[in-house]
PDB file of C-alpha atoms in Angstrom:
ATOM      1  CA  UNK A   1     -39.838   9.066  -5.411  1.00  0.00           C
ATOM      2  CA  UNK A   2     -40.002  12.960  -8.433  1.00  0.00           C
ATOM      3  CA  UNK A   3     -41.598  10.324 -10.818  1.00  0.00           C
ATOM      4  CA  UNK A   4     -43.654   8.350  -8.180  1.00  0.00           C
ATOM      5  CA  UNK A   5     -45.724  12.157  -7.678  1.00  0.00           C
ATOM      6  CA  UNK A   6     -45.338  13.131 -11.611  1.00  0.00           C
ATOM      7  CA  UNK A   7     -46.897   9.926 -12.658  1.00  0.00           C
ATOM      8  CA  UNK A   8     -49.731   9.962 -10.356  1.00  0.00           C
ATOM      9  CA  UNK A   9     -50.628  12.735 -10.723  1.00  0.00           C
ATOM     10  CA  UNK A  10     -50.838  11.844 -14.765  1.00  0.00           C
ATOM     11  CA  UNK A  11     -53.173   9.100 -13.942  1.00  0.00           C
ATOM     12  CA  UNK A  12     -55.294  11.085 -11.903  1.00  0.00           C
ATOM     13  CA  UNK A  13     -55.368  13.551 -14.570  1.00  0.00           C
ATOM     14  CA  UNK A  14     -55.395  11.566 -17.802  1.00  0.00           C
ATOM     15  CA  UNK A  15     -58.366   9.754 -15.222  1.00  0.00           C
ATOM     16  CA  UNK A  16     -60.565  13.059 -14.796  1.00  0.00           C
ATOM     17  CA  UNK A  17     -60.810  13.975 -17.788  1.00  0.00           C
ATOM     18  CA  UNK A  18     -63.339  12.104 -19.952  1.00  0.00           C
ATOM     19  CA  UNK A  19     -63.191  11.602 -23.402  1.00  0.00           C
ATOM     20  CA  UNK A  20     -65.696  13.599 -24.796  1.00  0.00           C
ATOM     21  CA  UNK A  21     -68.215  12.036 -27.608  1.00  0.00           C
ATOM     22  CA  UNK A  22     -69.102   9.066 -28.176  1.00  0.00           C
ATOM     23  CA  UNK A  23     -68.112   5.230 -29.250  1.00  0.00           C
ATOM     24  CA  UNK A  24     -69.060   2.040 -30.036  1.00  0.00           C
ATOM     25  CA  UNK A  25     -69.134   0.988 -27.135  1.00  0.00           C
ATOM     26  CA  UNK A  26     -69.005   1.444 -22.866  1.00  0.00           C
ATOM     27  CA  UNK A  27     -67.042  -1.176 -21.092  1.00  0.00           C
ATOM     28  CA  UNK A  28     -68.225  -0.686 -17.523  1.00  0.00           C
ATOM     29  CA  UNK A  29     -65.401  -3.318 -15.402  1.00  0.00           C
ATOM     30  CA  UNK A  30     -66.326  -5.372 -12.427  1.00  0.00           C
ATOM     31  CA  UNK A  31     -66.402  -4.872  -8.843  1.00  0.00           C
ATOM     32  CA  UNK A  32     -67.421  -5.703  -5.468  1.00  0.00           C
ATOM     33  CA  UNK A  33     -71.299  -6.868  -4.621  1.00  0.00           C
ATOM     34  CA  UNK A  34     -72.498  -7.263  -1.091  1.00  0.00           C
ATOM     35  CA  UNK A  35     -73.654 -11.105  -0.062  1.00  0.00           C
ATOM     36  CA  UNK A  36     -76.281  -9.743  -0.014  1.00  0.00           C
ATOM     37  CA  UNK A  37     -76.826  -8.970  -3.772  1.00  0.00           C
ATOM     38  CA  UNK A  38     -76.419  -5.723  -4.009  1.00  0.00           C
ATOM     39  CA  UNK A  39     -73.935  -3.818  -5.919  1.00  0.00           C
ATOM     40  CA  UNK A  40     -70.777  -1.777  -4.127  1.00  0.00           C
ATOM     41  CA  UNK A  41     -71.247   1.840  -4.423  1.00  0.00           C
ATOM     42  CA  UNK A  42     -68.071   1.878  -6.357  1.00  0.00           C
ATOM     43  CA  UNK A  43     -69.478  -0.631  -8.684  1.00  0.00           C
ATOM     44  CA  UNK A  44     -72.863   1.458  -8.369  1.00  0.00           C
ATOM     45  CA  UNK A  45     -70.909   5.069  -9.380  1.00  0.00           C
ATOM     46  CA  UNK A  46     -69.685   2.918 -12.527  1.00  0.00           C
ATOM     47  CA  UNK A  47     -72.672   0.846 -13.225  1.00  0.00           C
ATOM     48  CA  UNK A  48     -74.717   4.765 -13.653  1.00  0.00           C
ATOM     49  CA  UNK A  49     -72.077   6.337 -15.571  1.00  0.00           C
ATOM     50  CA  UNK A  50     -72.295   3.236 -18.459  1.00  0.00           C
ATOM     51  CA  UNK A  51     -75.711   4.227 -17.723  1.00  0.00           C
ATOM     52  CA  UNK A  52     -75.311   7.952 -18.743  1.00  0.00           C
ATOM     53  CA  UNK A  53     -73.478   7.295 -21.814  1.00  0.00           C
ATOM     54  CA  UNK A  54     -76.085   4.506 -22.548  1.00  0.00           C
ATOM     55  CA  UNK A  55     -78.451   7.309 -22.510  1.00  0.00           C
ATOM     56  CA  UNK A  56     -76.615  10.500 -24.016  1.00  0.00           C
ATOM     57  CA  UNK A  57     -76.478   7.813 -27.098  1.00  0.00           C
ATOM     58  CA  UNK A  58     -72.222   8.249 -27.067  1.00  0.00           C
ATOM     59  CA  UNK A  59     -71.925   4.401 -26.562  1.00  0.00           C
ATOM     60  CA  UNK A  60     -75.182   1.755 -28.501  1.00  0.00           C
ATOM     61  CA  UNK A  61     -74.076  -1.566 -26.238  1.00  0.00           C
ATOM     62  CA  UNK A  62     -72.581  -1.771 -23.223  1.00  0.00           C
ATOM     63  CA  UNK A  63     -70.561  -4.904 -21.896  1.00  0.00           C
ATOM     64  CA  UNK A  64     -70.483  -5.756 -18.793  1.00  0.00           C
ATOM     65  CA  UNK A  65     -67.275  -7.446 -17.535  1.00  0.00           C
ATOM     66  CA  UNK A  66     -66.424  -8.935 -14.266  1.00  0.00           C
ATOM     67  CA  UNK A  67     -66.093 -12.466 -11.961  1.00  0.00           C
ATOM     68  CA  UNK A  68     -67.414 -14.381  -9.623  1.00  0.00           C
ATOM     69  CA  UNK A  69     -66.147 -13.616  -5.968  1.00  0.00           C
ATOM     70  CA  UNK A  70     -66.698 -14.329  -3.122  1.00  0.00           C
ATOM     71  CA  UNK A  71     -69.542 -13.065  -1.754  1.00  0.00           C
ATOM     72  CA  UNK A  72     -70.779 -15.423  -4.662  1.00  0.00           C
ATOM     73  CA  UNK A  73     -72.934 -13.720  -7.566  1.00  0.00           C
ATOM     74  CA  UNK A  74     -71.639 -12.833 -11.620  1.00  0.00           C
ATOM     75  CA  UNK A  75     -70.006  -8.914 -11.454  1.00  0.00           C
ATOM     76  CA  UNK A  76     -71.056  -9.193 -14.554  1.00  0.00           C
ATOM     77  CA  UNK A  77     -74.354 -10.658 -14.512  1.00  0.00           C
ATOM     78  CA  UNK A  78     -76.153  -8.267 -11.343  1.00  0.00           C
ATOM     79  CA  UNK A  79     -74.742  -5.158 -13.607  1.00  0.00           C
ATOM     80  CA  UNK A  80     -76.612  -6.405 -16.756  1.00  0.00           C
ATOM     81  CA  UNK A  81     -79.616  -7.228 -14.673  1.00  0.00           C
ATOM     82  CA  UNK A  82     -79.541  -3.611 -13.151  1.00  0.00           C
ATOM     83  CA  UNK A  83     -79.279  -2.130 -16.345  1.00  0.00           C
ATOM     84  CA  UNK A  84     -81.563  -4.394 -17.478  1.00  0.00           C
ATOM     85  CA  UNK A  85     -83.969  -3.308 -14.828  1.00  0.00           C
ATOM     86  CA  UNK A  86     -82.963   0.442 -16.212  1.00  0.00           C
ATOM     87  CA  UNK A  87     -84.191  -0.090 -19.375  1.00  0.00           C
ATOM     88  CA  UNK A  88     -81.892  -0.982 -21.522  1.00  0.00           C
ATOM     89  CA  UNK A  89     -82.661  -3.883 -24.028  1.00  0.00           C
ATOM     90  CA  UNK A  90     -80.554  -6.895 -23.396  1.00  0.00           C
ATOM     91  CA  UNK A  91     -80.246  -6.664 -27.052  1.00  0.00           C
ATOM     92  CA  UNK A  92     -77.573  -3.992 -25.593  1.00  0.00           C
ATOM     93  CA  UNK A  93     -75.565  -5.419 -22.923  1.00  0.00           C
ATOM     94  CA  UNK A  94     -72.792  -7.798 -23.388  1.00  0.00           C
ATOM     95  CA  UNK A  95     -71.541  -9.965 -20.201  1.00  0.00           C
ATOM     96  CA  UNK A  96     -68.295 -10.849 -19.066  1.00  0.00           C
ATOM     97  CA  UNK A  97     -68.108 -12.768 -16.561  1.00  0.00           C
ATOM     98  CA  UNK A  98     -64.892 -14.257 -16.811  1.00  0.00           C
ATOM     99  CA  UNK A  99     -63.237 -10.802 -16.607  1.00  0.00           C
ATOM    100  CA  UNK A 100     -61.429 -11.754 -13.109  1.00  0.00           C
ATOM    101  CA  UNK A 101     -58.694  -8.673 -13.629  1.00  0.00           C
ATOM    102  CA  UNK A 102     -58.061  -6.497 -15.850  1.00  0.00           C
ATOM    103  CA  UNK A 103     -56.083  -7.857 -18.433  1.00  0.00           C
ATOM    104  CA  UNK A 104     -59.408 -10.915 -18.861  1.00  0.00           C
ATOM    105  CA  UNK A 105     -60.598  -8.134 -18.727  1.00  0.00           C
ATOM    106  CA  UNK A 106     -59.195  -6.090 -21.662  1.00  0.00           C
ATOM    107  CA  UNK A 107     -58.215  -9.342 -24.185  1.00  0.00           C
ATOM    108  CA  UNK A 108     -62.162 -10.719 -23.188  1.00  0.00           C
ATOM    109  CA  UNK A 109     -63.525  -7.468 -24.639  1.00  0.00           C
ATOM    110  CA  UNK A 110     -60.419  -8.101 -27.411  1.00  0.00           C
ATOM    111  CA  UNK A 111     -62.396 -11.646 -28.093  1.00  0.00           C
ATOM    112  CA  UNK A 112     -65.889  -9.445 -28.306  1.00  0.00           C
ATOM    113  CA  UNK A 113     -64.267  -6.209 -30.123  1.00  0.00           C
ATOM    114  CA  UNK A 114     -63.306  -8.128 -33.171  1.00  0.00           C
ATOM    115  CA  UNK A 115     -66.510 -10.859 -33.309  1.00  0.00           C
ATOM    116  CA  UNK A 116     -69.053  -8.019 -33.254  1.00  0.00           C
ATOM    117  CA  UNK A 117     -67.431  -5.188 -35.053  1.00  0.00           C
ATOM    118  CA  UNK A 118     -66.862  -3.155 -32.497  1.00  0.00           C
ATOM    119  CA  UNK A 119     -64.349   0.401 -33.255  1.00  0.00           C
ATOM    120  CA  UNK A 120     -64.102   2.473 -30.774  1.00  0.00           C
ATOM    121  CA  UNK A 121     -64.557   1.642 -26.599  1.00  0.00           C
ATOM    122  CA  UNK A 122     -65.329   4.936 -23.621  1.00  0.00           C
ATOM    123  CA  UNK A 123     -64.094   2.572 -20.459  1.00  0.00           C
ATOM    124  CA  UNK A 124     -65.560   2.952 -17.460  1.00  0.00           C
ATOM    125  CA  UNK A 125     -64.150   2.541 -14.022  1.00  0.00           C
ATOM    126  CA  UNK A 126     -63.426   4.664 -11.087  1.00  0.00           C
ATOM    127  CA  UNK A 127     -60.649   7.350 -11.915  1.00  0.00           C
ATOM    128  CA  UNK A 128     -56.820   5.521 -11.126  1.00  0.00           C
ATOM    129  CA  UNK A 129     -57.740   2.795 -12.529  1.00  0.00           C
ATOM    130  CA  UNK A 130     -58.550   3.623 -16.030  1.00  0.00           C
ATOM    131  CA  UNK A 131     -55.047   4.584 -17.673  1.00  0.00           C
ATOM    132  CA  UNK A 132     -53.199   0.864 -16.970  1.00  0.00           C
ATOM    133  CA  UNK A 133     -57.211  -0.233 -17.993  1.00  0.00           C
ATOM    134  CA  UNK A 134     -56.599   1.851 -21.509  1.00  0.00           C
ATOM    135  CA  UNK A 135     -52.957   1.389 -22.049  1.00  0.00           C
ATOM    136  CA  UNK A 136     -54.132  -3.081 -21.467  1.00  0.00           C
ATOM    137  CA  UNK A 137     -57.111  -2.472 -24.163  1.00  0.00           C
ATOM    138  CA  UNK A 138     -53.758  -0.012 -26.841  1.00  0.00           C
ATOM    139  CA  UNK A 139     -51.191  -3.102 -26.164  1.00  0.00           C
ATOM    140  CA  UNK A 140     -53.874  -5.636 -27.274  1.00  0.00           C
ATOM    141  CA  UNK A 141     -54.173  -3.540 -30.545  1.00  0.00           C
ATOM    142  CA  UNK A 142     -57.386  -1.602 -30.377  1.00  0.00           C
ATOM    143  CA  UNK A 143     -56.374   2.053 -31.324  1.00  0.00           C
ATOM    144  CA  UNK A 144     -60.152   3.904 -30.650  1.00  0.00           C
ATOM    145  CA  UNK A 145     -59.645   3.329 -26.406  1.00  0.00           C
ATOM    146  CA  UNK A 146     -62.119   6.970 -25.086  1.00  0.00           C
ATOM    147  CA  UNK A 147     -62.680   6.673 -20.352  1.00  0.00           C
ATOM    148  CA  UNK A 148     -64.975   8.303 -17.943  1.00  0.00           C
ATOM    149  CA  UNK A 149     -64.840   7.937 -14.810  1.00  0.00           C
ATOM    150  CA  UNK A 150     -67.645   6.976 -12.242  1.00  0.00           C
ATOM    151  CA  UNK A 151     -67.961   9.929 -10.018  1.00  0.00           C
ATOM    152  CA  UNK A 152     -67.876   7.832  -6.347  1.00  0.00           C
ATOM    153  CA  UNK A 153     -64.546   8.911  -4.603  1.00  0.00           C
ATOM    154  CA  UNK A 154     -63.171   7.397  -0.878  1.00  0.00           C
ATOM    155  CA  UNK A 155     -60.386   7.149   0.968  1.00  0.00           C
ATOM    156  CA  UNK A 156     -59.131   3.747  -0.343  1.00  0.00           C
ATOM    157  CA  UNK A 157     -58.204   5.564  -3.587  1.00  0.00           C
ATOM    158  CA  UNK A 158     -55.623   6.693  -1.758  1.00  0.00           C
ATOM    159  CA  UNK A 159     -53.887   3.077  -2.085  1.00  0.00           C
ATOM    160  CA  UNK A 160     -55.522   2.405  -5.056  1.00  0.00           C
ATOM    161  CA  UNK A 161     -52.916   5.089  -6.525  1.00  0.00           C
ATOM    162  CA  UNK A 162     -49.380   3.526  -5.000  1.00  0.00           C
ATOM    163  CA  UNK A 163     -50.956  -0.350  -6.770  1.00  0.00           C
ATOM    164  CA  UNK A 164     -51.678   1.707 -10.278  1.00  0.00           C
ATOM    165  CA  UNK A 165     -48.616   3.537  -9.960  1.00  0.00           C
ATOM    166  CA  UNK A 166     -47.126   0.173 -10.114  1.00  0.00           C
ATOM    167  CA  UNK A 167     -50.076  -1.358 -11.947  1.00  0.00           C
ATOM    168  CA  UNK A 168     -49.245   0.850 -15.027  1.00  0.00           C
ATOM    169  CA  UNK A 169     -45.155   0.068 -15.510  1.00  0.00           C
ATOM    170  CA  UNK A 170     -45.934  -4.131 -15.310  1.00  0.00           C
ATOM    171  CA  UNK A 171     -48.276  -3.552 -18.125  1.00  0.00           C
ATOM    172  CA  UNK A 172     -46.458  -0.387 -20.521  1.00  0.00           C
ATOM    173  CA  UNK A 173     -42.711  -3.480 -20.369  1.00  0.00           C
ATOM    174  CA  UNK A 174     -45.918  -5.853 -21.318  1.00  0.00           C
ATOM    175  CA  UNK A 175     -46.179  -3.967 -24.207  1.00  0.00           C
ATOM    176  CA  UNK A 176     -42.841  -3.730 -25.040  1.00  0.00           C
ATOM    177  CA  UNK A 177     -42.545  -6.877 -24.154  1.00  0.00           C
ATOM    178  CA  UNK A 178     -45.115  -7.423 -27.054  1.00  0.00           C
ATOM    179  CA  UNK A 179     -43.655  -4.494 -29.661  1.00  0.00           C
ATOM    180  CA  UNK A 180     -47.427  -3.004 -29.409  1.00  0.00           C
TER     181      UNK A 180
END
């Protein structure tokens, strides 16, 4: 129980301590798009954080990743359309419509970064999700992985922290099995 509490505190601290500086690209992880096509408050917060990074000149490109939700919308497409409406040039937004899970997002981003030569990334998600996402990218050989949390908090975060504890160790064991 003590290890769970200590590690959960580390997940919170890591997630809330945004990385300073610049990176080649921001990677925004998807989340719920409502049946009316509007982003959930959680997803809106992620996209706004990525937009802030872009406007501040901390990233030059944004990768949006998310799958087809049960509501019938591709999360990444909805994020892209929002960014375009906020005057981000289409050439600066890359869409991954197959990022249905954190692992798939990491795998898909790894292909994108190799193809386009990205050497650094700022991952954007909820604070509790960042440690595991950074680990997934590092498991794939990406060294310069930073993070920025979306400033949206809700009661469900408590459940998510428990899930992330176990998810982190699953990804850690996966990385060890791959030799990373």
